[in-house]
Amino acid sequence: MSSLATKFAALSTDNAPGQEVRRSDADIRALMIGEALPGRAVDFSHGDVDAFPPPPDAMERFAEAVRIGGRQAYTEYRGSADIRAELARRLEAFTGAPVSTDAGVIVTPGTQGALFLAMAATVAVGDKVAIVQPDYFANRKLVQFFGGEVVPIAMDYLGGGDGAGLDLSALEAAFVAGAKVFVFSNPNNPTGAVYSQREIGRIADLAKRYGVTVIADQLYSRLCYDGESYTHIRASGLPDEQCVTIMGPSKTESLSGYRLGVAFGAPAIIDRMEKLQAIVSLRAAGYNQAVLRSWFKEPAGWMARRVGEHQGIRDELLAIFAAAGFPTRRPQAGSYLFPTLPALRVAPLDFTRLLRQQANVIVTPGTEFGPHPRSIRLNFSQDRSAALDAARRIVEMVERYRR
Amino acid sequence: MSSLATKFAALSTDNAPGQEVRRSDADIRALMIGEALPGRAVDFSHGDVDAFPPPPDAMERFAEAVRIGGRQAYTEYRGSADIRAELARRLEAFTGAPVSTDAGVIVTPGTQGALFLAMAATVAVGDKVAIVQPDYFANRKLVQFFGGEVVPIAMDYLGGGDGAGLDLSALEAAFVAGAKVFVFSNPNNPTGAVYSQREIGRIADLAKRYGVTVIADQLYSRLCYDGESYTHIRASGLPDEQCVTIMGPSKTESLSGYRLGVAFGAPAIIDRMEKLQAIVSLRAAGYNQAVLRSWFKEPAGWMARRVGEHQGIRDELLAIFAAAGFPTRRPQAGSYLFPTLPALRVAPLDFTRLLRQQANVIVTPGTEFGPHPRSIRLNFSQDRSAALDAARRIVEMVERYRR
């Protein structure tokens, strides 16, 4: 294969969340056991913004931007200065460390855009990059795309320790071996694990000692459940120039249709990100940027209610999977569940296709997140009763196909 | 410098259109001759969507998408299937060659997004890429970013021949020397030159003979002036698998605030572009995509009026620059003018800064488009009288700083 063919083969999106509709499932019928399981279709590959709608004034902010016209259509590549100023104040309040309006914030098309730019700005050909297993599927693909070398760091997310279960000795070994960048999601996608203060402190210490750049994907850090505490690595003693934090309103706030992300921290990295954004997409859509004005300013009680509703669904789903005997980490934050299924008579990827064809349930295969073929990921930001019914159908399908 | 530092140094956006506000112009006062030239501020670095507003129903389509909710927020990475189907029909009617809904169209965040993905999908490290001089500034930067080698092809846009003036012998020599990709804008950005049928036919023949992939940026191809004819390279005998065409509604239709672009053609390239989009930005913002439903369906007379108004401004600006003795190509399409200025007593980049500081006029330096230090680019999609006044101030400033 040519170098480009190899590069793009590694980027396969055949099993990526949201792409299910492009799969050809013609040959799956031969594997089917039993009849279809009726029930309302549930797409656990992403949250349902109809079940959990955006805050009330998002569309109003957008319409206002359209009325403003040119000034809002053409912002600086890093985003409108007014909006960055508002964001900087709120993000420093939320994370507990200063954010520079002028040098320390960039608005991107979704958090995916921020992650792409941050990795491009820090990973050179041949660089070692420490990646958690399991973690968000794009982390690994981005390292490969930029010609870096993935150094996997295991996370014992079912181990029951005080934190996420990251193998900190392996992380130090990776840093000793020359890893230049550590990228991780916190809360972890797909398990919902939140890193403890001890873990974050240790990661910060190690990164500081070995001069490693940390990219912290904190997309779900506002959706923290009762009794959990969250530690921001950017406020944990790591020098500002070694850390970029990524957030956005696509998940908890259901604003994914507007494609907005924000990266903040190290000015030199943000600067590179802007230079690259100029040739990747120019800027986050101008009018859409205005929707960020209402971010972190939801009506009183809105966020608490949203967290509470998700917590209820989480607990009921955990009960269903516990009764079925599927080992599952109890998410401390976010809306992902990552149950481990028992051994099946069909290949894992075929099982997810059968789930879709027979049970009207879409899940993301565990292999998208690392070497986790027996796991599936569910985004449980869904209509409650539809989600519970769908989870019961998953359990029934597992019984049917159990080895 | 490290390899990343070198890579990002080449991506400098210091003089890129729209970034003027980030420049530090403190030291420019020492160079100033005379007083400020009063007049309404005109930013020729991009079109003025307040002077030329979008078609009436764009915002309505957007609001409709927000009401539809989840299905429109989360589309396939290559864009909503419904919208791609509509686009495929209109783009094949416009360009005169078939477009496959399923395999041959991708919706991107702006045409910049499409250009980035198309180049990433076709340019490997070390590949030679033929680039026109002058041409859109990102073409060159993208080749450099992907580790390719720029092979410049001169265009004698002031020569007065039947077409754009591309040096077709140099193009063939580049192909003979192994260039893998040819990327060009038509109408040309910054000159407004349109390639003749003879030139396009010859480019297609050569690309076919030497197996070169052609990326045709046709962003402005709907804004064609009286008496001009436009030839689509994708309908000129080039095999579909060797050609990707890029368009979008950001310019002529003033929808830049929605950040929408479309690439269509070679299925294998579109497929790679989608795989990469999955890690670059996931998709064009879901709700925004719906705005494409009204593209090519503007109210009767809307486009003719828009073209006519631009043609009027073009002719008046050309008259002002002709009277001043600035050699300027008469644009056949699009809304860019690229006059050549006489020799000045200050450096070209300083002159653009002086224009901004003293005359309230923003232009883009010619060096952004290739080795054209004596030229400046104006996007004349502006309020007519403000644009004419600003052009007169440019002439006056040139007189003041003339060597």
Tab-separated table of C-alpha atoms in Angstrom, chain B:
chain	number	residue	atom	x	y	z
B	1	MET	CA	14.088	24.703	15.350
B	2	SER	CA	12.233	21.472	16.048
B	3	SER	CA	10.313	19.948	13.152
B	4	LEU	CA	7.035	21.196	14.639
B	5	ALA	CA	8.384	24.697	15.130
B	6	THR	CA	9.453	24.791	11.463
B	7	LYS	CA	6.112	23.414	10.337
B	8	PHE	CA	4.140	26.035	12.234
B	9	ALA	CA	6.463	28.886	11.304
B	10	ALA	CA	5.455	28.164	7.690
B	11	LEU	CA	1.819	28.582	8.679
B	12	SER	CA	2.175	32.192	9.758
B	13	THR	CA	-1.164	34.003	9.771
B	14	ASP	CA	0.266	37.415	10.657
B	15	ASN	CA	-0.845	38.899	7.353
B	16	ALA	CA	-3.756	36.596	6.616
B	17	PRO	CA	-7.120	38.150	5.801
B	18	GLY	CA	-9.223	38.752	8.905
B	19	GLN	CA	-6.300	38.628	11.322
B	20	GLU	CA	-5.412	42.333	11.090
B	21	VAL	CA	-6.788	43.001	14.545
B	22	ARG	CA	-4.109	40.796	16.112
B	23	ARG	CA	-1.230	42.785	14.601
B	24	SER	CA	0.844	45.051	16.741
B	25	ASP	CA	1.150	48.254	14.732
B	26	ALA	CA	2.831	50.330	17.420
B	27	ASP	CA	6.049	50.965	15.473
B	28	ILE	CA	4.345	52.095	12.283
B	29	ARG	CA	3.924	55.753	13.331
B	30	ALA	CA	7.575	56.472	12.583
B	31	LEU	CA	6.929	55.703	8.912
B	32	MET	CA	3.840	57.875	8.540
B	33	ILE	CA	3.735	60.692	5.982
B	34	GLY	CA	0.967	63.239	6.401
B	35	GLU	CA	-2.253	63.138	8.327
B	36	ALA	CA	-5.008	60.556	8.498
B	37	LEU	CA	-7.300	60.283	5.484
B	38	PRO	CA	-10.840	60.428	6.778
B	39	GLY	CA	-13.511	58.111	5.428
B	40	ARG	CA	-15.711	55.201	6.337
B	41	ALA	CA	-13.707	52.085	7.270
B	42	VAL	CA	-13.683	49.425	4.580
B	43	ASP	CA	-12.365	45.927	5.168
B	44	PHE	CA	-11.497	44.591	1.713
B	45	SER	CA	-10.023	41.413	3.257
B	46	HIS	CA	-13.430	39.763	2.921
B	47	GLY	CA	-16.882	40.543	1.577
B	48	ASP	CA	-19.357	42.642	3.536
B	49	VAL	CA	-22.388	40.469	4.258
B	50	ASP	CA	-24.220	43.535	5.559
B	51	ALA	CA	-23.905	45.260	2.166
B	52	PHE	CA	-24.787	42.021	0.361
B	53	PRO	CA	-27.016	40.040	2.705
B	54	PRO	CA	-27.755	36.302	2.401
B	55	PRO	CA	-30.830	35.028	0.533
B	56	PRO	CA	-34.000	35.577	2.548
B	57	ASP	CA	-34.730	32.059	3.781
B	58	ALA	CA	-31.340	30.906	5.141
B	59	MET	CA	-32.183	31.660	8.743
B	60	GLU	CA	-35.568	29.989	8.343
B	61	ARG	CA	-33.918	26.777	7.152
B	62	PHE	CA	-31.618	26.891	10.141
B	63	ALA	CA	-34.464	27.392	12.606
B	64	GLU	CA	-36.345	24.525	10.991
B	65	ALA	CA	-33.319	22.263	11.556
B	66	VAL	CA	-33.169	23.260	15.225
B	67	ARG	CA	-36.844	22.319	15.536
B	68	ILE	CA	-36.173	18.932	13.891
B	69	GLY	CA	-33.591	18.392	16.640
B	70	GLY	CA	-31.456	15.275	17.073
B	71	ARG	CA	-31.739	13.886	13.568
B	72	GLN	CA	-30.345	17.121	12.172
B	73	ALA	CA	-27.783	17.661	14.947
B	74	TYR	CA	-26.113	14.288	14.370
B	75	THR	CA	-25.698	13.594	10.685
B	76	GLU	CA	-23.283	11.190	9.037
B	77	TYR	CA	-19.793	12.628	9.032
B	78	ARG	CA	-20.115	13.412	5.315
B	79	GLY	CA	-23.380	15.252	5.953
B	80	SER	CA	-27.088	14.515	6.032
B	81	ALA	CA	-28.129	12.030	3.325
B	82	ASP	CA	-31.238	14.062	2.383
B	83	ILE	CA	-29.213	17.196	1.902
B	84	ARG	CA	-26.496	15.396	-0.052
B	85	ALA	CA	-29.177	14.024	-2.382
B	86	GLU	CA	-30.506	17.511	-3.087
B	87	LEU	CA	-26.987	18.864	-3.567
B	88	ALA	CA	-25.965	16.068	-5.924
B	89	ARG	CA	-28.851	16.864	-8.284
B	90	ARG	CA	-28.142	20.595	-8.308
B	91	LEU	CA	-24.367	20.261	-8.624
B	92	GLU	CA	-24.624	17.885	-11.552
B	93	ALA	CA	-27.020	20.271	-13.272
B	94	PHE	CA	-24.662	23.183	-12.595
B	95	THR	CA	-21.431	21.462	-13.631
B	96	GLY	CA	-22.733	19.170	-16.383
B	97	ALA	CA	-21.402	15.843	-15.106
B	98	PRO	CA	-22.969	13.202	-12.797
B	99	VAL	CA	-22.609	13.361	-8.993
B	100	SER	CA	-23.298	10.313	-6.798
B	101	THR	CA	-25.354	11.138	-3.671
B	102	ASP	CA	-24.028	8.161	-1.767
B	103	ALA	CA	-20.378	8.149	-2.788
B	104	GLY	CA	-19.584	11.470	-4.396
B	105	VAL	CA	-20.455	14.353	-2.041
B	106	ILE	CA	-19.234	15.541	1.349
B	107	VAL	CA	-20.385	18.577	3.318
B	108	THR	CA	-17.576	20.312	5.223
B	109	PRO	CA	-17.071	23.274	7.603
B	110	GLY	CA	-16.575	25.871	4.885
B	111	THR	CA	-14.755	25.368	1.597
B	112	GLN	CA	-11.574	25.746	3.637
B	113	GLY	CA	-12.550	22.502	5.360
B	114	ALA	CA	-13.053	20.826	1.994
B	115	LEU	CA	-9.707	22.036	0.688
B	116	PHE	CA	-7.881	20.822	3.794
B	117	LEU	CA	-9.444	17.376	3.601
B	118	ALA	CA	-8.950	17.037	-0.166
B	119	MET	CA	-5.270	17.933	0.110
B	120	ALA	CA	-4.785	15.626	3.107
B	121	ALA	CA	-6.385	12.819	1.128
B	122	THR	CA	-4.096	13.224	-1.870
B	123	VAL	CA	-0.748	14.707	-0.795
B	124	ALA	CA	1.791	12.400	0.875
B	125	VAL	CA	5.138	13.409	2.331
B	126	GLY	CA	7.530	14.212	-0.511
B	127	ASP	CA	4.825	14.468	-3.199
B	128	LYS	CA	5.182	17.226	-5.757
B	129	VAL	CA	2.098	19.430	-6.032
B	130	ALA	CA	1.586	21.974	-8.823
B	131	ILE	CA	0.352	25.329	-7.492
B	132	VAL	CA	-0.542	28.408	-9.516
B	133	GLN	CA	1.153	31.754	-8.848
B	134	PRO	CA	-0.813	33.740	-7.780
B	135	ASP	CA	-3.429	31.614	-6.085
B	136	TYR	CA	-5.306	31.254	-2.794
B	137	PHE	CA	-2.836	31.475	0.096
B	138	ALA	CA	-3.856	28.233	1.781
B	139	ASN	CA	-2.948	26.049	-1.225
B	140	ARG	CA	0.750	26.538	-0.685
B	141	LYS	CA	0.495	26.290	3.099
B	142	LEU	CA	-1.449	23.036	2.884
B	143	VAL	CA	1.166	21.424	0.648
B	144	GLN	CA	3.859	22.454	3.117
B	145	PHE	CA	1.817	21.215	6.082
B	146	PHE	CA	1.447	17.754	4.552
B	147	GLY	CA	5.141	17.598	3.741
B	148	GLY	CA	4.698	17.923	0.001
B	149	GLU	CA	6.802	19.989	-2.370
B	150	VAL	CA	5.313	23.046	-4.078
B	151	VAL	CA	5.955	23.253	-7.827
B	152	PRO	CA	4.928	26.800	-8.794
B	153	ILE	CA	3.245	27.363	-12.161
B	154	ALA	CA	3.169	30.981	-13.313
B	155	MET	CA	0.020	32.629	-14.547
B	156	ASP	CA	0.382	35.649	-16.804
B	157	TYR	CA	-2.854	37.180	-15.634
B	158	LEU	CA	-2.043	40.612	-17.052
B	159	GLY	CA	-1.028	39.221	-20.431
B	160	GLY	CA	-4.307	39.727	-22.235
B	161	GLY	CA	-4.565	36.290	-23.864
B	162	ASP	CA	-7.819	34.360	-24.313
B	163	GLY	CA	-7.835	32.792	-20.849
B	164	ALA	CA	-6.293	33.037	-17.410
B	165	GLY	CA	-2.774	32.923	-18.800
B	166	LEU	CA	-1.554	29.733	-17.105
B	167	ASP	CA	1.834	28.548	-18.328
B	168	LEU	CA	0.669	25.223	-19.742
B	169	SER	CA	4.177	24.144	-20.742
B	170	ALA	CA	5.346	24.616	-17.171
B	171	LEU	CA	2.320	22.605	-16.033
B	172	GLU	CA	3.214	19.747	-18.359
B	173	ALA	CA	6.834	19.918	-17.204
B	174	ALA	CA	5.645	19.629	-13.595
B	175	PHE	CA	3.549	16.594	-14.485
B	176	VAL	CA	6.457	15.031	-16.386
B	177	ALA	CA	8.622	15.643	-13.310
B	178	GLY	CA	6.169	13.588	-11.265
B	179	ALA	CA	3.658	16.044	-9.727
B	180	LYS	CA	0.839	13.985	-8.233
B	181	VAL	CA	-1.709	16.734	-7.618
B	182	PHE	CA	-2.718	20.017	-9.249
B	183	VAL	CA	-4.754	22.401	-7.130
B	184	PHE	CA	-6.133	25.627	-8.518
B	185	SER	CA	-8.937	28.111	-7.985
B	186	ASN	CA	-11.197	28.982	-10.925
B	187	PRO	CA	-12.141	31.817	-10.992
B	188	ASN	CA	-8.666	32.548	-9.739
B	189	ASN	CA	-8.288	34.043	-6.285
B	190	PRO	CA	-6.874	36.796	-6.168
B	191	THR	CA	-7.116	37.971	-9.802
B	192	GLY	CA	-10.652	37.012	-10.884
B	193	ALA	CA	-9.254	35.352	-14.017
B	194	VAL	CA	-11.400	32.577	-15.481
B	195	TYR	CA	-9.669	29.745	-17.339
B	196	SER	CA	-10.756	29.456	-20.967
B	197	GLN	CA	-12.296	26.307	-22.407
B	198	ARG	CA	-9.011	25.710	-24.215
B	199	GLU	CA	-6.994	25.973	-20.987
B	200	ILE	CA	-9.341	23.716	-19.026
B	201	GLY	CA	-9.386	21.173	-21.859
B	202	ARG	CA	-5.600	21.140	-21.939
B	203	ILE	CA	-5.290	20.811	-18.143
B	204	ALA	CA	-7.746	17.887	-18.240
B	205	ASP	CA	-5.850	16.190	-21.078
B	206	LEU	CA	-2.526	16.542	-19.299
B	207	ALA	CA	-3.912	15.360	-15.948
B	208	LYS	CA	-5.437	12.338	-17.653
B	209	ARG	CA	-2.254	11.504	-19.536
B	210	TYR	CA	-0.013	11.787	-16.467
B	211	GLY	CA	-2.465	10.417	-13.867
B	212	VAL	CA	-2.559	13.640	-11.869
B	213	THR	CA	-5.361	14.338	-9.382
B	214	VAL	CA	-7.000	17.738	-9.892
B	215	ILE	CA	-8.511	19.706	-7.023
B	216	ALA	CA	-10.626	22.502	-8.482
B	217	ASP	CA	-11.651	25.233	-6.071
B	218	GLN	CA	-14.683	26.776	-7.790
B	219	LEU	CA	-15.895	28.831	-4.863
B	220	TYR	CA	-16.784	31.827	-7.033
B	221	SER	CA	-18.002	30.039	-10.145
B	222	ARG	CA	-21.585	31.296	-9.824
B	223	LEU	CA	-20.579	34.983	-9.901
B	224	CYS	CA	-19.745	35.216	-13.617
B	225	TYR	CA	-19.949	38.581	-15.371
B	226	ASP	CA	-21.698	39.512	-18.616
B	227	GLY	CA	-20.298	37.837	-21.674
B	228	GLU	CA	-18.018	35.442	-19.804
B	229	SER	CA	-18.238	31.684	-20.194
B	230	TYR	CA	-17.181	29.182	-17.562
B	231	THR	CA	-15.860	25.657	-18.146
B	232	HIS	CA	-16.112	23.015	-15.416
B	233	ILE	CA	-13.053	20.771	-15.482
B	234	ARG	CA	-15.031	17.844	-14.062
B	235	ALA	CA	-17.111	17.867	-17.262
B	236	SER	CA	-14.102	18.196	-19.581
B	237	GLY	CA	-13.060	14.603	-20.153
B	238	LEU	CA	-11.128	14.107	-16.924
B	239	PRO	CA	-12.067	10.730	-15.335
B	240	ASP	CA	-14.269	11.249	-12.245
B	241	GLU	CA	-11.761	9.444	-10.020
B	242	GLN	CA	-9.106	12.061	-10.790
B	243	CYS	CA	-11.078	15.144	-9.880
B	244	VAL	CA	-12.564	16.751	-6.783
B	245	THR	CA	-14.474	20.012	-7.135
B	246	ILE	CA	-15.006	22.358	-4.210
B	247	MET	CA	-17.793	24.899	-3.866
B	248	GLY	CA	-19.779	26.585	-1.133
B	249	PRO	CA	-22.273	29.355	-0.397
B	250	SER	CA	-19.948	31.580	1.658
B	251	LYS	CA	-19.112	34.182	-0.933
B	252	THR	CA	-21.586	35.068	-3.671
B	253	GLU	CA	-24.456	33.993	-1.411
B	254	SER	CA	-23.000	35.691	1.706
B	255	LEU	CA	-23.552	32.651	3.918
B	256	SER	CA	-20.048	32.648	5.392
B	257	GLY	CA	-21.336	32.924	8.957
B	258	TYR	CA	-22.731	29.393	8.577
B	259	ARG	CA	-19.375	27.858	7.505
B	260	LEU	CA	-20.491	25.477	4.783
B	261	GLY	CA	-18.557	23.886	1.982
B	262	VAL	CA	-19.111	20.990	-0.375
B	263	ALA	CA	-16.639	18.735	-2.182
B	264	PHE	CA	-17.815	16.419	-4.916
B	265	GLY	CA	-16.319	13.977	-7.390
B	266	ALA	CA	-13.899	11.070	-6.945
B	267	PRO	CA	-15.525	8.596	-4.510
B	268	ALA	CA	-12.223	7.219	-3.211
B	269	ILE	CA	-11.036	10.700	-2.297
B	270	ILE	CA	-14.397	11.697	-0.773
B	271	ASP	CA	-14.212	8.510	1.280
B	272	ARG	CA	-10.805	9.450	2.685
B	273	MET	CA	-12.024	12.965	3.324
B	274	GLU	CA	-14.870	11.609	5.453
B	275	LYS	CA	-12.524	9.354	7.443
B	276	LEU	CA	-10.336	12.322	8.174
B	277	GLN	CA	-13.238	14.648	8.930
B	278	ALA	CA	-14.161	12.171	11.691
B	279	ILE	CA	-11.041	13.219	13.594
B	280	VAL	CA	-10.803	16.834	12.410
B	281	SER	CA	-14.252	18.226	13.199
B	282	LEU	CA	-16.651	15.237	12.953
B	283	ARG	CA	-18.980	17.080	10.578
B	284	ALA	CA	-20.169	20.481	9.405
B	285	ALA	CA	-22.444	21.828	12.156
B	286	GLY	CA	-25.654	19.810	11.872
B	287	TYR	CA	-28.197	22.622	11.920
B	288	ASN	CA	-26.086	24.734	9.570
B	289	GLN	CA	-26.114	21.988	6.947
B	290	ALA	CA	-29.830	22.622	6.454
B	291	VAL	CA	-29.049	26.069	5.044
B	292	LEU	CA	-27.733	24.270	1.935
B	293	ARG	CA	-31.319	23.290	1.139
B	294	SER	CA	-31.896	26.783	-0.213
B	295	TRP	CA	-28.608	26.954	-2.130
B	296	PHE	CA	-29.089	27.213	-5.920
B	297	LYS	CA	-32.757	27.925	-5.172
B	298	GLU	CA	-32.540	31.658	-4.619
B	299	PRO	CA	-35.627	33.697	-5.541
B	300	ALA	CA	-36.051	34.556	-9.246
B	301	GLY	CA	-33.723	37.373	-10.269
B	302	TRP	CA	-31.752	37.299	-7.027
B	303	MET	CA	-28.518	35.985	-8.537
B	304	ALA	CA	-28.738	38.165	-11.673
B	305	ARG	CA	-29.151	41.253	-9.504
B	306	ARG	CA	-26.226	40.233	-7.304
B	307	VAL	CA	-23.971	39.682	-10.308
B	308	GLY	CA	-25.057	42.991	-11.839
B	309	GLU	CA	-24.353	44.959	-8.672
B	310	HIS	CA	-20.889	43.449	-8.348
B	311	GLN	CA	-20.174	44.135	-11.989
B	312	GLY	CA	-21.015	47.789	-11.430
B	313	ILE	CA	-18.607	48.084	-8.500
B	314	ARG	CA	-15.940	46.185	-10.434
B	315	ASP	CA	-16.121	48.597	-13.349
B	316	GLU	CA	-15.936	51.714	-11.185
B	317	LEU	CA	-12.995	50.385	-9.190
B	318	LEU	CA	-11.195	49.384	-12.382
B	319	ALA	CA	-11.690	52.915	-13.690
B	320	ILE	CA	-10.173	54.409	-10.515
B	321	PHE	CA	-7.127	52.118	-10.656
B	322	ALA	CA	-6.718	52.594	-14.422
B	323	ALA	CA	-6.698	56.381	-13.963
B	324	ALA	CA	-4.028	55.949	-11.292
B	325	GLY	CA	-1.966	53.745	-13.601
B	326	PHE	CA	-2.143	50.540	-11.533
B	327	PRO	CA	-2.064	47.538	-13.887
B	328	THR	CA	-5.093	45.430	-12.892
B	329	ARG	CA	-6.647	42.319	-14.404
B	330	ARG	CA	-10.319	42.812	-15.219
B	331	PRO	CA	-12.007	40.049	-13.213
B	332	GLN	CA	-14.277	37.822	-15.310
B	333	ALA	CA	-15.880	36.351	-12.222
B	334	GLY	CA	-15.803	36.585	-8.453
B	335	SER	CA	-15.306	39.693	-6.351
B	336	TYR	CA	-11.527	40.044	-6.117
B	337	LEU	CA	-9.310	42.721	-7.654
B	338	PHE	CA	-5.522	42.385	-7.648
B	339	PRO	CA	-3.954	45.703	-8.705
B	340	THR	CA	-0.192	46.108	-9.003
B	341	LEU	CA	1.051	49.225	-7.221
B	342	PRO	CA	4.025	51.341	-8.297
B	343	ALA	CA	7.304	51.172	-6.359
B	344	LEU	CA	6.885	52.704	-2.885
B	345	ARG	CA	9.189	54.249	-0.282
B	346	VAL	CA	8.008	51.811	2.368
B	347	ALA	CA	8.022	48.011	2.407
B	348	PRO	CA	4.858	46.440	0.965
B	349	LEU	CA	3.722	44.989	4.304
B	350	ASP	CA	4.282	48.338	5.985
B	351	PHE	CA	2.160	49.977	3.303
B	352	THR	CA	-0.794	47.707	4.074
B	353	ARG	CA	-0.365	48.590	7.752
B	354	LEU	CA	-0.249	52.290	6.888
B	355	LEU	CA	-3.397	51.895	4.787
B	356	ARG	CA	-5.125	50.482	7.823
B	357	GLN	CA	-3.817	53.047	10.279
B	358	GLN	CA	-4.029	56.178	8.176
B	359	ALA	CA	-6.734	55.505	5.633
B	360	ASN	CA	-9.044	53.113	7.460
B	361	VAL	CA	-8.714	50.573	4.652
B	362	ILE	CA	-7.847	46.915	5.084
B	363	VAL	CA	-6.421	45.003	2.111
B	364	THR	CA	-4.578	41.688	1.915
B	365	PRO	CA	-0.875	41.864	0.899
B	366	GLY	CA	-0.023	40.244	-2.432
B	367	THR	CA	2.635	38.105	-0.788
B	368	GLU	CA	-0.134	35.965	0.733
B	369	PHE	CA	-0.792	34.654	-2.800
B	370	GLY	CA	2.745	34.044	-4.020
B	371	PRO	CA	5.727	36.217	-4.932
B	372	HIS	CA	3.646	39.348	-5.610
B	373	PRO	CA	4.920	41.986	-3.172
B	374	ARG	CA	3.718	44.888	-5.296
B	375	SER	CA	0.119	43.723	-5.442
B	376	ILE	CA	-2.750	44.019	-3.013
B	377	ARG	CA	-5.998	42.052	-3.015
B	378	LEU	CA	-9.397	43.666	-2.558
B	379	ASN	CA	-12.647	41.814	-2.087
B	380	PHE	CA	-15.021	44.325	-3.636
B	381	SER	CA	-18.202	42.740	-2.338
B	382	GLN	CA	-18.758	45.938	-0.340
B	383	ASP	CA	-21.065	48.868	-0.011
B	384	ARG	CA	-20.565	50.605	-3.370
B	385	SER	CA	-19.911	54.177	-2.315
B	386	ALA	CA	-17.780	53.181	0.678
B	387	ALA	CA	-15.688	50.961	-1.621
B	388	LEU	CA	-15.170	53.699	-4.208
B	389	ASP	CA	-14.157	56.205	-1.549
B	390	ALA	CA	-11.756	53.700	-0.023
B	391	ALA	CA	-10.232	52.971	-3.445
B	392	ARG	CA	-9.618	56.721	-3.893
B	393	ARG	CA	-7.899	56.791	-0.506
B	394	ILE	CA	-5.678	53.886	-1.609
B	395	VAL	CA	-4.688	55.911	-4.682
B	396	GLU	CA	-3.966	58.956	-2.554
B	397	MET	CA	-1.881	56.894	-0.142
B	398	VAL	CA	0.100	55.442	-3.056
B	399	GLU	CA	0.820	58.962	-4.292
B	400	ARG	CA	1.992	59.937	-0.843
B	401	TYR	CA	4.363	56.966	-0.465
B	402	ARG	CA	5.433	56.692	-4.083
B	403	ARG	CA	9.171	56.362	-4.585
